[in-house]
Coordinates of C-alpha atoms in Angstrom, one line a residue:
D20 CA 95.2 158.8 120.9
L21 CA 91.7 157.3 121.3
K22 CA 90.9 158.2 117.7
C23 CA 87.5 159.0 119.0
V24 CA 85.4 162.2 119.2
V25 CA 84.0 162.5 122.7
G26 CA 81.0 164.7 123.2
P27 CA 80.2 166.9 126.2
E28 CA 79.2 165.2 129.5
A29 CA 80.1 161.8 128.1
V30 CA 81.8 159.4 130.6
L31 CA 84.5 156.8 129.9
L32 CA 85.4 154.9 133.1
N33 CA 87.5 151.8 133.8
C34 CA 87.5 150.5 130.2
G35 CA 90.1 148.3 128.5
S36 CA 90.1 149.9 125.1
V37 CA 88.0 152.6 123.4
T38 CA 89.4 153.3 120.0
C39 CA 89.0 153.4 116.2
D40 CA 91.6 151.5 114.1
G41 CA 90.8 153.0 110.6
E42 CA 87.8 153.9 108.4
T43 CA 84.6 152.5 109.6
S44 CA 81.0 152.7 108.5
F45 CA 79.7 151.8 112.0
G46 CA 77.8 148.7 110.7
N47 CA 76.0 150.5 107.8
G48 CA 76.0 149.2 104.3
Q49 CA 76.4 145.5 104.9
E50 CA 73.9 143.1 103.3
L51 CA 72.0 140.7 105.6
E52 CA 70.8 137.4 104.2
V53 CA 67.4 137.4 105.9
G54 CA 64.9 134.7 105.0
I55 CA 67.3 132.6 102.9
E56 CA 70.6 132.0 104.6
T57 CA 72.5 131.5 101.4
G58 CA 71.2 134.7 99.9
G59 CA 68.4 135.8 97.6
R60 CA 66.5 138.2 99.9
E61 CA 69.5 140.2 101.0
V62 CA 68.8 143.6 102.6
A63 CA 71.4 146.3 102.6
V64 CA 71.1 148.0 106.0
F65 CA 71.4 151.6 107.3
A66 CA 71.0 152.8 110.8
E67 CA 67.4 154.0 110.6
L68 CA 66.1 151.0 108.8
D69 CA 62.6 149.8 109.8
V70 CA 60.9 146.5 109.3
E71 CA 58.4 147.8 106.7
V72 CA 61.3 148.9 104.4
A73 CA 63.3 145.8 105.0
A74 CA 60.3 143.5 104.2
E75 CA 59.7 145.4 101.0
V76 CA 63.3 145.2 99.9
A77 CA 63.4 141.4 100.7
R78 CA 60.4 141.0 98.3
L79 CA 61.7 143.2 95.5
R80 CA 63.5 140.5 93.5
A81 CA 61.0 140.9 90.6
A82 CA 61.6 144.6 90.5
P83 CA 65.4 144.9 89.9
E84 CA 65.3 148.6 89.1
Q85 CA 63.7 149.5 92.4
L86 CA 66.2 147.2 94.2
E87 CA 69.1 148.8 92.5
A88 CA 67.8 152.3 93.4
Y89 CA 67.6 151.2 97.1
Q90 CA 71.0 149.7 97.1
A91 CA 72.5 152.9 95.5
A92 CA 70.8 155.0 98.2
V93 CA 72.2 152.8 101.0
K94 CA 75.7 153.0 99.4
Q95 CA 75.5 156.8 99.3
Y96 CA 74.3 156.8 103.0
T97 CA 77.2 154.5 103.9
E98 CA 79.8 156.6 102.2
R99 CA 78.6 159.7 104.0
A100 CA 78.5 157.9 107.4
T101 CA 82.1 156.5 107.0
C102 CA 84.6 158.0 109.3
D103 CA 88.1 157.4 110.6
R104 CA 87.1 158.3 114.1
G105 CA 84.8 156.6 116.7
I106 CA 82.0 158.9 117.8
I107 CA 80.8 159.1 121.4
C108 CA 78.0 161.6 121.7
Q109 CA 77.0 163.7 124.6
K110 CA 75.9 162.1 127.9
A111 CA 77.0 158.7 126.7
L112 CA 78.3 156.3 129.4
I113 CA 81.0 153.7 128.7
R114 CA 82.0 151.9 131.9
D115 CA 83.7 148.6 133.0
T116 CA 83.8 147.5 129.4
A117 CA 86.6 145.5 127.8
Q118 CA 86.6 146.9 124.3
V119 CA 84.7 149.5 122.2
R120 CA 86.0 149.8 118.7
N121 CA 85.0 151.5 115.5
S122 CA 81.6 152.5 116.8
F123 CA 79.1 155.3 116.9
I124 CA 77.7 155.7 120.4
G125 CA 74.6 158.0 120.4
A126 CA 73.5 160.6 122.9
G127 CA 72.8 159.1 126.3
A128 CA 73.7 155.5 125.3
K129 CA 74.9 153.2 128.0
I130 CA 77.6 150.6 127.7
D131 CA 78.2 149.1 131.1
G132 CA 80.0 145.9 131.8
A133 CA 79.9 144.8 128.1
T134 CA 82.3 142.4 126.6
L135 CA 82.6 144.0 123.2
V136 CA 81.0 146.7 121.0
A137 CA 82.7 146.8 117.6
N138 CA 81.8 148.2 114.1
S139 CA 78.4 149.2 115.3
T140 CA 75.9 152.0 115.7
L141 CA 73.9 152.8 118.8
L142 CA 71.2 155.3 117.9
S143 CA 70.2 156.8 121.2
E144 CA 68.6 159.8 123.0
P145 CA 69.0 160.6 126.7
D146 CA 65.3 159.8 127.2
E147 CA 65.4 156.7 125.0
P148 CA 68.9 155.2 125.5
A149 CA 70.3 152.2 123.6
E150 CA 72.1 150.0 126.1
V151 CA 74.7 147.2 126.0
L152 CA 75.1 145.7 129.5
S153 CA 76.3 142.8 131.6
G154 CA 78.7 140.9 129.3
A155 CA 76.8 141.4 126.1
C156 CA 78.7 141.4 122.8
V157 CA 77.5 143.6 119.9
T158 CA 79.5 143.4 116.6
D159 CA 78.7 144.8 113.1
S160 CA 75.3 145.8 114.2
V161 CA 72.8 148.6 114.7
L162 CA 70.9 149.1 117.9
Q163 CA 68.2 151.7 117.6
W164 CA 66.5 153.9 120.2
G165 CA 65.5 152.1 123.4
C166 CA 67.2 148.8 122.4
E167 CA 69.0 146.7 125.0
A168 CA 71.6 143.9 124.6
A169 CA 72.2 142.5 128.1
S170 CA 73.1 139.5 130.3
M171 CA 75.6 137.8 127.9
A172 CA 73.6 138.2 124.7
I173 CA 75.4 138.1 121.4
V174 CA 74.2 140.4 118.6
D175 CA 76.2 140.0 115.3
R176 CA 75.5 141.5 111.9
S177 CA 72.0 142.5 112.8
V178 CA 69.7 145.5 113.1
M179 CA 67.7 145.8 116.3
T180 CA 65.0 148.3 115.6
E181 CA 63.5 150.6 118.2
H182 CA 62.8 149.1 121.6
S183 CA 63.7 145.5 120.7
H184 CA 66.0 143.5 123.0
A185 CA 68.3 140.5 123.3
E186 CA 69.1 139.1 126.8
R187 CA 70.0 136.0 128.8
H188 CA 72.5 134.5 126.4
G189 CA 70.3 135.1 123.4
K190 CA 72.1 134.9 120.1
V191 CA 71.0 137.1 117.2
T192 CA 72.9 136.7 113.9
A193 CA 72.2 138.3 110.5
C194 CA 68.7 139.4 111.6
I195 CA 66.5 142.4 111.4
V196 CA 64.5 142.5 114.6
G197 CA 61.2 144.4 114.9
P198 CA 60.1 146.9 117.6
N199 CA 59.1 145.4 120.9
T200 CA 60.5 142.0 120.0
G201 CA 62.7 140.2 122.4
I202 CA 65.1 137.3 122.0
A203 CA 66.3 135.6 125.2
E204 CA 68.2 132.3 125.7
G205 CA 67.4 131.1 122.1
E206 CA 69.1 131.6 118.7
A207 CA 67.8 133.6 115.8
T208 CA 69.7 133.5 112.5
A209 CA 69.0 135.0 109.1
C210 CA 65.5 136.2 110.1
L211 CA 63.4 139.2 109.5
L212 CA 61.2 139.4 112.6
G213 CA 58.3 141.8 112.9
P214 CA 57.0 143.5 116.1
F215 CA 56.0 141.8 119.3
V216 CA 57.5 138.4 118.7
G217 CA 57.9 136.6 122.0
F218 CA 61.1 134.5 122.0
H219 CA 62.0 134.0 125.7
H220 CA 63.3 130.4 125.9
Q221 CA 65.9 128.1 124.5
A222 CA 64.7 127.5 120.9
L223 CA 65.9 127.9 117.4
L224 CA 64.6 130.1 114.6
I225 CA 66.5 130.2 111.3
A226 CA 65.6 131.7 107.9
A227 CA 62.2 133.2 108.9
Y228 CA 60.6 135.9 106.8
W229 CA 58.2 137.2 109.5
P230 CA 57.5 140.9 109.0
E231 CA 54.0 140.6 110.5
G232 CA 55.3 139.4 113.8
K233 CA 53.0 139.2 116.9
G234 CA 53.8 135.6 117.4
N235 CA 55.4 133.3 120.0
I236 CA 58.1 130.7 120.0
G237 CA 57.9 128.1 122.8
Y238 CA 60.7 126.3 124.6
G239 CA 62.4 123.7 122.5
A240 CA 61.0 124.8 119.2
N241 CA 63.2 123.7 116.3
V242 CA 62.2 126.1 113.6
G243 CA 65.3 125.8 111.4
S244 CA 65.0 123.0 109.0
N245 CA 66.4 125.1 106.2
H246 CA 69.2 122.7 105.2
T247 CA 68.2 120.1 102.6
S248 CA 71.6 118.3 103.0
K249 CA 72.5 120.1 99.8
A250 CA 72.5 123.7 101.0
P251 CA 70.8 125.9 103.8
D252 CA 68.6 127.6 101.2
Q253 CA 65.1 127.0 102.4
E254 CA 62.8 129.4 104.2
L255 CA 59.8 129.9 106.4
W256 CA 57.0 132.5 106.2
P257 CA 55.2 132.2 109.6
G258 CA 52.6 134.9 109.2
E259 CA 51.0 137.2 111.7
G260 CA 50.5 135.8 115.2
L261 CA 51.7 132.3 114.6
F262 CA 52.1 130.4 118.0
L263 CA 54.9 127.8 117.8
G264 CA 54.3 125.4 120.8
L265 CA 56.8 123.6 123.0
G266 CA 59.1 121.3 121.1
V267 CA 57.6 121.8 117.6
N268 CA 59.7 120.8 114.6
V269 CA 58.9 122.8 111.5
K270 CA 60.3 121.4 108.2
F271 CA 61.1 123.9 105.4
P272 CA 59.9 125.3 103.1
A273 CA 56.7 126.4 104.8
D274 CA 54.3 129.2 104.4
F275 CA 51.7 130.1 107.0
S276 CA 51.4 133.7 106.0
K277 CA 47.8 133.2 104.9
A278 CA 46.9 131.4 108.1
P279 CA 47.4 134.3 110.6
Y280 CA 46.9 133.6 114.4
S281 CA 47.3 129.9 114.0
I282 CA 48.7 127.5 116.6
L283 CA 51.2 124.6 116.1
A284 CA 50.5 122.5 119.2
S285 CA 53.2 121.2 121.5
G286 CA 55.4 118.4 120.0
V287 CA 54.0 118.7 116.5
T288 CA 56.3 118.0 113.5
T289 CA 55.1 119.7 110.4
L290 CA 56.0 118.7 106.8
P291 CA 56.9 121.3 104.1
Q292 CA 53.6 122.9 103.3
R293 CA 51.5 125.9 102.6
V294 CA 48.5 126.5 104.8
T295 CA 45.8 129.1 104.0
F296 CA 43.2 128.7 106.8
P297 CA 43.4 131.5 109.4
F298 CA 43.1 130.9 113.1
S299 CA 43.7 127.2 112.8
L300 CA 45.0 124.6 115.3
I301 CA 47.4 122.1 113.9
N302 CA 47.8 119.1 116.3
S303 CA 49.4 115.7 116.2
P304 CA 47.1 113.0 114.7
A305 CA 45.0 111.1 117.2
E306 CA 45.0 108.0 114.9
V307 CA 46.4 106.7 111.7
I308 CA 43.8 107.0 108.9
E309 CA 43.8 104.7 106.0
G310 CA 45.1 106.3 102.8
I311 CA 46.6 109.3 104.6
S312 CA 50.3 109.5 105.5
P313 CA 51.0 109.0 109.2
A314 CA 53.2 112.1 109.0
Y315 CA 50.2 114.2 108.4
N316 CA 48.8 116.3 111.3
E317 CA 45.2 117.2 112.0
I318 CA 44.1 120.7 111.2
I319 CA 41.0 122.4 112.7
P320 CA 40.4 125.7 110.8
G321 CA 39.0 128.6 112.8
W322 CA 39.6 126.8 116.1
V323 CA 41.2 129.9 117.7
L324 CA 38.0 131.8 116.9
S325 CA 35.7 129.2 118.3
N326 CA 37.7 127.9 121.2
N327 CA 40.4 130.5 122.2
I328 CA 39.0 134.0 121.6
Y329 CA 40.4 135.0 125.0
T330 CA 43.9 134.9 123.6
L331 CA 43.1 137.0 120.5
K332 CA 41.3 139.7 122.5
R333 CA 43.8 139.8 125.2
N334 CA 46.7 140.1 122.7
E335 CA 45.1 143.2 121.1
G336 CA 45.2 145.0 124.5
K337 CA 48.5 143.4 125.5
Y338 CA 50.4 144.7 122.5
A339 CA 48.9 148.2 122.8
A340 CA 49.9 148.4 126.5
R341 CA 53.4 147.0 126.0
N342 CA 54.3 149.1 122.9
K343 CA 57.2 151.4 123.5
A344 CA 58.0 152.3 119.9
R345 CA 57.7 156.0 119.0
R346 CA 58.4 155.9 115.3
T347 CA 56.5 152.9 114.2
K348 CA 52.7 152.9 114.0
F349 CA 50.7 149.7 114.6
N350 CA 47.2 148.5 114.0
F351 CA 46.5 146.2 117.0
S352 CA 43.2 145.0 115.8
V353 CA 43.1 141.3 114.8
F354 CA 40.0 141.8 112.5
R355 CA 41.2 144.0 109.7
P356 CA 40.5 144.1 106.0
D357 CA 43.4 141.8 105.2
T358 CA 42.7 139.2 107.8
V359 CA 38.9 139.2 107.1
A360 CA 39.7 138.8 103.4
L361 CA 41.6 135.6 104.3
M362 CA 38.7 134.4 106.4
R363 CA 36.2 135.0 103.6
D364 CA 38.4 133.0 101.2
A365 CA 38.9 130.2 103.7
C366 CA 35.1 130.1 104.2
R367 CA 34.4 129.8 100.5
R368 CA 36.8 126.9 100.1
L369 CA 35.2 125.0 103.0
E370 CA 31.7 125.6 101.6
A371 CA 32.8 124.5 98.1
V372 CA 33.2 120.9 99.0
Q373 CA 31.6 118.8 96.2
E374 CA 31.5 115.5 98.0
T375 CA 31.1 115.1 101.7
K376 CA 33.8 112.8 103.2
P377 CA 34.7 111.8 106.7
V378 CA 38.2 113.2 106.2
Y379 CA 39.6 115.8 103.7
T380 CA 43.1 116.6 102.6
D381 CA 44.7 119.3 100.4
R382 CA 43.6 117.3 97.3
D383 CA 39.9 117.9 98.4
I384 CA 40.2 121.4 99.9
P385 CA 43.1 123.6 98.7
G386 CA 45.1 125.2 101.5
L387 CA 45.0 122.4 104.1
G388 CA 48.7 121.8 103.7
K389 CA 50.1 118.5 104.7
N390 CA 47.3 117.9 107.2
Y391 CA 43.9 116.2 107.2
M392 CA 40.6 117.8 108.3
R393 CA 37.6 115.9 109.6
E394 CA 34.1 116.6 108.3
A395 CA 33.0 117.1 111.9
V396 CA 35.0 120.3 112.2
R397 CA 34.2 121.7 108.7
Q398 CA 30.8 123.2 109.6
P399 CA 31.9 124.7 113.0
A400 CA 34.8 126.3 111.1
I401 CA 32.4 127.8 108.6
E402 CA 30.2 129.1 111.4
A403 CA 33.2 130.6 113.2
Y404 CA 34.5 132.4 110.1
R405 CA 31.0 133.6 109.2
F406 CA 30.3 134.9 112.8
Y407 CA 33.5 137.0 112.9
I408 CA 33.1 138.2 109.4
R409 CA 29.7 139.5 110.3
Y410 CA 31.0 141.0 113.5
Y411 CA 33.7 142.9 111.6
A412 CA 31.3 144.2 109.0
L413 CA 28.7 145.4 111.5
M414 CA 31.4 147.1 113.6
A415 CA 32.5 148.9 110.4
L416 CA 28.9 149.9 109.7
M417 CA 28.6 151.2 113.3
N418 CA 31.7 153.3 112.9
R419 CA 30.6 154.7 109.6
V420 CA 27.2 155.7 110.9
E421 CA 28.8 157.3 113.9
A422 CA 31.1 159.3 111.6
L423 CA 28.2 160.4 109.4
L424 CA 26.1 161.6 112.4
D425 CA 29.1 163.4 113.9
G426 CA 29.9 165.1 110.7
R427 CA 33.3 163.3 110.2
A428 CA 32.2 161.8 106.9
E429 CA 30.2 163.0 104.0
G430 CA 26.8 161.6 103.0
S431 CA 23.7 160.4 104.7
V432 CA 22.6 157.3 106.5
A433 CA 19.6 156.9 104.3
D434 CA 21.6 155.8 101.2
L435 CA 24.7 154.7 103.1
L436 CA 24.6 151.1 101.9
D437 CA 23.5 151.9 98.3
R438 CA 26.0 154.6 97.5
A439 CA 29.5 153.8 96.3
S440 CA 32.3 155.5 98.2
D441 CA 35.7 156.9 97.3
D442 CA 37.0 155.6 100.6
G443 CA 38.5 152.3 99.6
V444 CA 38.3 150.6 103.0
W445 CA 34.7 151.6 103.6
E446 CA 33.7 150.7 100.0
S447 CA 35.1 147.1 100.5
Q448 CA 33.2 147.0 103.8
R449 CA 30.0 148.3 102.2
C450 CA 30.3 145.6 99.4
L451 CA 30.8 142.9 102.1
L452 CA 27.7 144.1 104.0
T453 CA 25.4 144.3 101.0
E454 CA 26.7 141.7 98.5
E455 CA 27.9 138.9 100.8
L456 CA 25.8 139.4 104.0
G457 CA 22.7 140.8 102.3
I458 CA 22.3 143.7 104.7
R459 CA 20.1 146.6 103.5
D460 CA 18.6 148.0 106.6
V461 CA 21.1 150.0 108.7
R462 CA 19.0 150.2 111.8
A463 CA 18.2 146.5 111.8
A464 CA 21.9 145.7 111.3
L465 CA 23.0 147.8 114.2
E466 CA 20.4 146.1 116.4
E467 CA 22.2 142.8 115.8
L468 CA 25.4 144.1 117.3
P469 CA 24.7 144.0 121.1
A470 CA 23.9 140.3 121.0
I471 CA 27.1 139.6 119.0
L472 CA 29.2 141.6 121.4
Q473 CA 27.7 139.9 124.4
K474 CA 28.3 136.4 122.8
I475 CA 32.0 137.3 122.2
A476 CA 32.4 138.5 125.9
E477 CA 30.8 135.2 127.1
D478 CA 33.1 133.2 124.7
V479 CA 36.1 135.0 126.2
E480 CA 35.1 133.8 129.7
E481 CA 34.2 130.3 128.5
S482 CA 37.6 129.9 126.7
K483 CA 39.3 130.7 130.1
A484 CA 36.8 128.6 132.1
K485 CA 37.8 125.5 130.2
D486 CA 41.2 125.7 131.8
D487 CA 39.5 125.9 135.2
R488 CA 37.4 122.7 134.6
R489 CA 40.4 120.7 133.3
G490 CA 42.7 121.9 136.0
A491 CA 40.3 121.1 138.8
K492 CA 40.1 117.5 137.6
I493 CA 43.9 117.1 137.7
I494 CA 45.3 119.4 140.5
E495 CA 43.7 118.8 143.9
D496 CA 43.7 122.4 145.0
Y497 CA 43.5 124.0 141.6
N498 CA 40.5 126.1 142.4
V499 CA 42.2 127.4 145.6
V500 CA 45.3 128.7 143.9
H501 CA 43.9 129.9 140.6
T502 CA 41.6 132.8 139.9
P503 CA 38.4 131.5 138.4
A504 CA 37.5 132.7 134.9
S505 CA 34.6 134.8 136.3
E506 CA 37.1 136.8 138.4
D507 CA 39.9 136.9 135.8
S508 CA 40.9 140.5 135.3
F509 CA 40.8 140.4 131.5
V510 CA 37.4 138.7 131.5
K511 CA 36.0 141.4 133.8
K512 CA 37.5 144.1 131.7
T513 CA 36.0 142.5 128.6
Y514 CA 32.5 142.5 130.1
A515 CA 32.9 146.1 131.2
A516 CA 34.1 147.2 127.8
T517 CA 31.2 145.2 126.2
A518 CA 28.6 146.9 128.4
E519 CA 30.0 150.3 127.4
Q520 CA 30.0 149.4 123.7
I521 CA 26.4 148.2 123.9
E522 CA 25.4 151.4 125.6
Q523 CA 27.0 153.4 122.8
I524 CA 25.4 151.3 120.1
N525 CA 21.9 151.8 121.7
A526 CA 22.5 155.5 121.9
L527 CA 23.6 155.5 118.2
I528 CA 20.4 153.6 117.2
S529 CA 18.3 156.1 119.1
R530 CA 19.9 158.9 117.1
L531 CA 18.6 157.3 113.9
S532 CA 15.0 157.7 115.0

């Protein structure tokens, strides 16, 4: 007796054991210690769990009634899902696999050459199959639609949300993994990972609360200093788009959640800290400065905006093109109300310096963390923040004017900037335009946009061209084997899109006449 219910057109071929040895909840109902390995942000899981819900639950510690209601709902779900039979749905394939035990195998799922699938759920549809392949081992876990565990990966006590994957000996333990995120070769433990996290090399990530995702973990990154020698009870909040360079060492606790799209350069060792300057570069110190600990790194706020806009703009398109998730909705724009609010706050703190110094620390400017900042980079940082705040605001104005002229919004252009709106997002943008940027003339404001867009396109090319100039000085035939920035496919695409946008803006301005 297999003690399994096998659906129509399912195939079981050349397997060692496919069975159920008693009541099983197929991986539902267990609590995962995400963020803090010793507990404190536990999330009770169910098969359809998504990152947004998991992130909210992990932060609900100050709302015990809501947390209890959630846990009760998961308990009820688990009780209803519990069964004394394994379930193999229609058109599922289980082939050349040593053992499948106590598992729910969804429609069209594929288990081929796996080592073990036990106490787990594979949510699947024939056109969106969940797959466990090539020696992979999945235990006490949920793999949602389109997920893949392959090439000797180990997934234990985890939830892989739609279209995430683990491969090439990757190890995923007690994690919730967001859509389109992949873990290969490295180890992730006790993490809540958001969408589009690139983790493709041997590296370590422990106790990260990272629901925003969209970041990258380089080879050799040691992001797991959660053990104080007393207990493994420390945590990291990386924040959206954090780039962890080759061989970085990140000491816990650390919070970069208010420094989105920042970069920790190769080889950097960071102290426990909280950084609140978006788009920053944190690099190893070039010299020891009197009065500042040699363990401090150098921070350049806004560096990614002024020197690496190619990466930001490319990522917006890259994530949209690579997205396979059908149930999760994303905003791929880097410049959104929340990120712009962080930029505005960062800019105010940089401008509020009472005494000009050659070098500043967190004692002088809150939010620098355990890093120092030179006066030479303060004004360029302010200018970079201001430029992209203005860009965001003017683009919002353009979109609102277009909506008014097309009849998709109520009101008139004549009093657009003077009239308060019930639309919360537009109202915040209107206040930014009028109160902070001092804009009162709609037409004049829109006439600024073409030059701003053209500058961004040119900066995209320049940020790529710097690589060309450096490479040519080092590698003899660099220019022969590398595509120059002017011919780079993304640079060309950016110029084409910019020309189209400028044409649309000019047409919009003509409609105001």
